[in-house]
CSV table of C-alpha atoms in Angstrom, one decimal:
chain,number,residue,atom,x,y,z
F,24,ALA,CA,-16.8,-0.7,0.7
F,25,GLN,CA,-14.9,-1.9,3.3
F,26,SER,CA,-12.4,-0.3,5.2
F,27,VAL,CA,-9.6,-0.7,8.4
F,28,SER,CA,-9.0,1.0,11.6
F,29,GLN,CA,-4.9,0.8,12.7
F,30,HIS,CA,-6.1,2.7,16.3
F,31,ASN,CA,-2.9,3.0,17.7
F,32,HIS,CA,-1.2,5.4,15.3
F,33,HIS,CA,1.9,6.2,17.1
F,34,VAL,CA,3.5,4.1,19.8
F,35,ILE,CA,6.8,4.5,21.1
F,36,LEU,CA,8.8,1.5,22.4
F,37,SER,CA,12.4,1.1,23.8
F,38,GLU,CA,14.5,-2.0,22.7
F,39,ALA,CA,12.9,-5.7,23.4
F,40,ALA,CA,9.8,-4.7,24.6
F,41,SER,CA,7.2,-6.3,23.6
F,42,LEU,CA,4.9,-5.3,20.0
F,43,GLU,CA,1.3,-5.8,19.6
F,44,LEU,CA,-0.9,-3.2,17.2
F,45,GLY,CA,-4.1,-3.2,16.9
F,46,CYS,CA,-6.2,-4.1,13.3
F,47,ASN,CA,-10.0,-4.2,12.8
F,48,TYR,CA,-11.5,-4.3,9.3
F,49,SER,CA,-15.4,-4.0,8.4
F,50,TYR,CA,-16.6,-6.5,4.8
F,51,GLY,CA,-19.1,-8.7,4.8
F,52,GLY,CA,-17.3,-11.6,2.6
F,53,THR,CA,-14.1,-13.0,3.3
F,54,VAL,CA,-10.9,-11.3,3.3
F,55,ASN,CA,-8.0,-11.5,2.5
F,56,LEU,CA,-5.9,-9.6,5.1
F,57,PHE,CA,-2.2,-8.4,4.4
F,58,TRP,CA,0.0,-6.3,6.7
F,59,TYR,CA,3.2,-3.7,5.4
F,60,VAL,CA,5.7,-2.3,6.7
F,61,GLN,CA,7.7,1.6,5.2
F,62,TYR,CA,11.0,1.3,6.5
F,63,PRO,CA,12.0,4.9,6.7
F,64,GLY,CA,12.7,5.8,3.5
F,65,GLN,CA,11.5,2.6,1.6
F,66,HIS,CA,9.1,1.5,0.0
F,67,LEU,CA,6.6,0.2,1.3
F,68,GLN,CA,7.3,-4.5,1.6
F,69,LEU,CA,5.5,-7.1,2.4
F,70,LEU,CA,5.7,-8.6,6.5
F,71,LEU,CA,3.0,-11.6,6.3
F,72,LYS,CA,-0.1,-11.7,4.9
F,73,TYR,CA,-3.2,-14.7,6.0
F,74,PHE,CA,-5.3,-15.9,3.6
F,75,SER,CA,-6.9,-19.3,4.7
F,76,GLY,CA,-6.3,-22.0,6.9
F,77,ASP,CA,-4.3,-21.3,11.0
F,78,PRO,CA,-5.6,-17.9,11.3
F,79,LEU,CA,-1.6,-17.1,13.3
F,80,VAL,CA,0.6,-16.2,10.7
F,81,LYS,CA,4.5,-15.9,10.9
F,82,GLY,CA,6.2,-13.3,9.1
F,83,ILE,CA,9.3,-11.8,7.8
F,84,LYS,CA,12.2,-10.5,11.0
F,85,GLY,CA,9.9,-11.8,14.1
F,86,PHE,CA,6.9,-11.0,13.9
F,87,GLU,CA,3.6,-13.2,13.1
F,88,ALA,CA,-0.2,-11.8,13.5
F,89,GLU,CA,-3.3,-13.6,14.2
F,90,PHE,CA,-6.1,-13.3,12.5
F,91,ILE,CA,-10.1,-13.1,15.0
F,92,LYS,CA,-12.4,-13.7,12.6
F,93,SER,CA,-15.3,-13.4,15.1
F,94,LYS,CA,-13.4,-9.9,15.9
F,95,PHE,CA,-13.1,-8.5,12.6
F,96,SER,CA,-9.3,-8.3,14.0
F,97,PHE,CA,-5.9,-8.8,12.7
F,98,ASN,CA,-3.6,-7.6,15.3
F,99,LEU,CA,0.2,-7.8,14.4
F,100,ARG,CA,2.9,-9.2,17.3
F,101,LYS,CA,6.0,-9.7,18.0
F,102,PRO,CA,8.3,-10.5,21.4
F,103,SER,CA,10.7,-8.4,21.5
F,104,VAL,CA,11.2,-5.2,19.3
F,105,GLN,CA,14.4,-4.0,17.8
F,106,TRP,CA,15.5,-0.5,17.1
F,107,SER,CA,16.0,-1.5,13.2
F,108,ASP,CA,11.6,-2.2,13.4
F,109,THR,CA,11.6,1.2,13.2
F,110,ALA,CA,9.3,2.2,10.8
F,111,GLU,CA,5.9,2.9,9.9
F,112,TYR,CA,3.2,-0.7,9.4
F,113,PHE,CA,-0.6,-0.6,7.5
F,114,CYS,CA,-2.4,-3.1,8.1
F,115,ALA,CA,-4.6,-4.0,4.7
F,116,VAL,CA,-8.0,-5.6,3.9
F,117,SER,CA,-8.8,-6.8,0.4
F,118,PRO,CA,-12.8,-9.2,-0.5
F,119,THR,CA,-11.6,-12.7,-1.7
F,120,GLY,CA,-12.4,-13.6,-5.7
F,121,THR,CA,-11.6,-10.0,-7.0
F,122,ALA,CA,-9.5,-7.9,-8.5
F,123,SER,CA,-6.8,-8.0,-5.6
F,124,LYS,CA,-7.1,-4.1,-4.9
F,125,LEU,CA,-6.3,-3.2,-1.4
F,126,THR,CA,-7.6,-0.5,1.4
F,127,PHE,CA,-5.1,0.4,3.9
F,128,GLY,CA,-5.9,1.5,7.5
F,129,THR,CA,-3.6,5.0,8.1
F,130,GLY,CA,-1.4,3.2,9.4
F,131,THR,CA,1.5,2.9,12.5
F,132,ARG,CA,4.9,4.7,13.0
F,133,LEU,CA,6.5,2.6,15.2
F,134,GLN,CA,9.5,4.6,17.2
F,135,VAL,CA,11.9,2.3,19.0
F,136,THR,CA,14.3,3.9,21.6
F,137,LEU,CA,17.5,2.7,22.9
M,28,GLY,CA,14.6,-4.8,-13.9
M,29,ALA,CA,14.4,-6.2,-10.0
M,30,GLY,CA,11.9,-3.8,-8.8
M,31,VAL,CA,10.0,-1.7,-9.0
M,32,SER,CA,10.7,1.2,-10.0
M,33,GLN,CA,8.9,4.6,-10.6
M,34,SER,CA,10.4,8.3,-11.9
M,35,PRO,CA,10.6,10.9,-11.4
M,36,ARG,CA,10.6,10.7,-7.1
M,37,TYR,CA,10.1,14.1,-6.9
M,38,LYS,CA,8.2,16.3,-8.4
M,39,VAL,CA,6.8,20.2,-7.2
M,40,ALA,CA,3.7,21.9,-10.2
M,41,LYS,CA,2.2,25.0,-10.0
M,42,ARG,CA,-0.6,24.9,-9.8
M,43,GLY,CA,-2.9,23.9,-14.2
M,44,GLN,CA,-0.3,22.5,-14.5
M,45,ASP,CA,-0.6,19.2,-16.1
M,46,VAL,CA,2.3,16.3,-15.1
M,47,ALA,CA,3.0,12.6,-16.3
M,48,LEU,CA,4.2,10.1,-13.8
M,49,ARG,CA,6.2,7.2,-14.6
M,50,CYS,CA,5.7,2.6,-13.4
M,51,ASP,CA,8.7,0.5,-14.8
M,52,PRO,CA,6.6,-3.3,-13.4
M,53,ILE,CA,8.9,-6.3,-13.0
M,54,SER,CA,9.2,-7.6,-16.2
M,55,GLY,CA,6.4,-9.9,-16.1
M,56,HIS,CA,4.1,-9.3,-13.7
M,57,VAL,CA,0.6,-9.4,-14.7
M,58,SER,CA,-0.8,-6.6,-12.9
M,59,LEU,CA,0.6,-3.0,-12.0
M,60,PHE,CA,-1.8,-1.3,-10.0
M,61,TRP,CA,-1.5,2.8,-8.5
M,62,TYR,CA,-2.3,4.0,-5.0
M,63,GLN,CA,-2.1,7.9,-3.5
M,64,GLN,CA,-1.3,8.2,-0.4
M,65,ALA,CA,-1.9,11.7,1.1
M,66,LEU,CA,0.4,13.5,4.3
M,67,GLY,CA,-0.5,10.5,7.4
M,68,GLN,CA,-2.7,8.2,4.8
M,69,GLY,CA,-2.6,4.6,4.5
M,70,PRO,CA,-2.5,4.5,0.4
M,71,GLU,CA,-5.8,4.3,-1.0
M,72,PHE,CA,-6.4,2.5,-4.4
M,73,LEU,CA,-6.5,4.5,-7.5
M,74,THR,CA,-6.5,2.3,-10.9
M,75,TYR,CA,-5.7,-1.4,-11.4
M,76,PHE,CA,-4.4,-2.5,-14.8
M,77,GLN,CA,-4.2,-6.6,-16.3
M,78,ASN,CA,-1.5,-5.9,-18.9
M,79,GLU,CA,-2.9,-3.3,-21.4
M,80,ALA,CA,-6.7,-4.1,-19.5
M,81,GLN,CA,-7.7,-1.7,-17.2
M,82,LEU,CA,-9.9,-3.1,-15.4
M,83,ASP,CA,-10.4,-0.9,-12.2
M,84,LYS,CA,-10.9,2.9,-12.1
M,85,SER,CA,-12.9,3.2,-10.0
M,86,GLY,CA,-10.0,4.9,-7.4
M,87,LEU,CA,-9.8,7.8,-10.3
M,88,PRO,CA,-10.5,10.9,-7.7
M,89,SER,CA,-11.7,13.0,-11.3
M,90,ASP,CA,-11.2,12.6,-14.7
M,91,ARG,CA,-8.3,15.2,-14.9
M,92,PHE,CA,-6.7,11.6,-13.5
M,93,PHE,CA,-6.2,10.0,-16.8
M,94,ALA,CA,-4.1,6.3,-16.7
M,95,GLU,CA,-2.6,4.4,-19.4
M,96,ARG,CA,-0.4,1.5,-19.8
M,97,PRO,CA,-0.7,0.3,-23.5
M,98,GLU,CA,1.4,-1.9,-24.4
M,99,GLY,CA,1.0,-3.9,-21.0
M,100,SER,CA,4.2,-3.1,-19.4
M,101,VAL,CA,4.9,0.9,-18.3
M,102,SER,CA,2.9,2.8,-17.0
M,103,THR,CA,1.9,6.0,-16.7
M,104,LEU,CA,0.1,7.8,-14.4
M,105,LYS,CA,-1.4,11.2,-15.8
M,106,ILE,CA,-2.7,14.4,-14.2
M,107,GLN,CA,-3.7,17.1,-16.0
M,108,ARG,CA,-4.8,20.7,-14.6
M,109,THR,CA,-3.2,20.3,-11.3
M,110,GLN,CA,-4.7,21.2,-8.1
M,111,GLN,CA,-2.8,21.2,-4.5
M,112,GLU,CA,-5.5,18.6,-3.1
M,113,ASP,CA,-3.8,16.6,-5.7
M,114,SER,CA,-0.1,17.0,-4.0
M,115,ALA,CA,1.0,13.3,-2.7
M,116,VAL,CA,3.0,10.4,-2.6
M,117,TYR,CA,2.0,8.3,-6.0
M,118,LEU,CA,3.1,4.0,-5.2
M,119,CYS,CA,2.9,1.6,-7.8
M,120,ALA,CA,2.2,-1.3,-7.5
M,121,SER,CA,2.7,-4.6,-10.0
M,122,SER,CA,2.5,-8.1,-9.0
M,123,LEU,CA,2.8,-11.8,-11.4
M,124,ALA,CA,-0.7,-13.5,-10.9
M,125,GLN,CA,-3.7,-12.0,-11.5
M,126,GLY,CA,-6.6,-11.2,-10.2
M,127,SER,CA,-4.6,-12.8,-7.1
M,128,LEU,CA,-2.5,-12.0,-4.6
M,129,ASN,CA,-0.7,-15.4,-4.2
M,130,TYR,CA,2.7,-13.5,-4.2
M,131,GLY,CA,1.7,-9.5,-2.8
M,132,TYR,CA,2.7,-6.9,-5.1
M,133,THR,CA,5.6,-5.1,-4.7
M,134,PHE,CA,5.5,-1.2,-4.4
M,135,GLY,CA,7.7,1.0,-6.0
M,136,SER,CA,9.4,4.2,-3.9
M,137,GLY,CA,6.9,6.6,-4.5
M,138,THR,CA,6.7,9.7,-6.6
M,139,ARG,CA,6.0,12.4,-4.2
M,140,LEU,CA,4.4,15.2,-6.5
M,141,THR,CA,3.9,18.7,-4.5
M,142,VAL,CA,0.8,21.1,-6.8
M,143,VAL,CA,2.2,24.6,-5.5
């Protein structure tokens, strides 16, 4: 079975600071990788996804993530965060070629201060 | 509708009571998933439907949990004889594709169940 680790549980940054949230997964085969965001009081929304090809994936709102297969990692980055990025961020993985259930990490709560 | 609709948004149940949670997926979405999100945790998979067929129910924690999607659209998650450990947010997600994530999921806002 697959598992996902998000080591940063709570991150506090000032506006304009750079962001990197760690995500490591455990699975013996090929995977699809995702980052979801949950803004306060809202539902989960897809930030970006990796299926194959270029390991550097660009998503919405200036976020990007890099898949490093040798490290089983899919870290999320943003060069300059905004107050509106305050949210909970979830990394998720799914084995390729399956019925697509996602395994989520425990989430990282990002708080951006003015 | 424009999104995945879940009802009720909040449910308080007395221990031992049965509850039913409803999910209205996006029209035409073939795949439907239920997840359970405990406080401070990520969502955990419960079950998956492709149209009306329940293809995977490996995540259902006990036989008190039952899900159905009889006409391939609306789905209901039923929990019998609720217990305090069932307290969580129950998320529904739907997807256009079958067994493929090329379109991703659309999640509903969830039902927060509190068992007292």
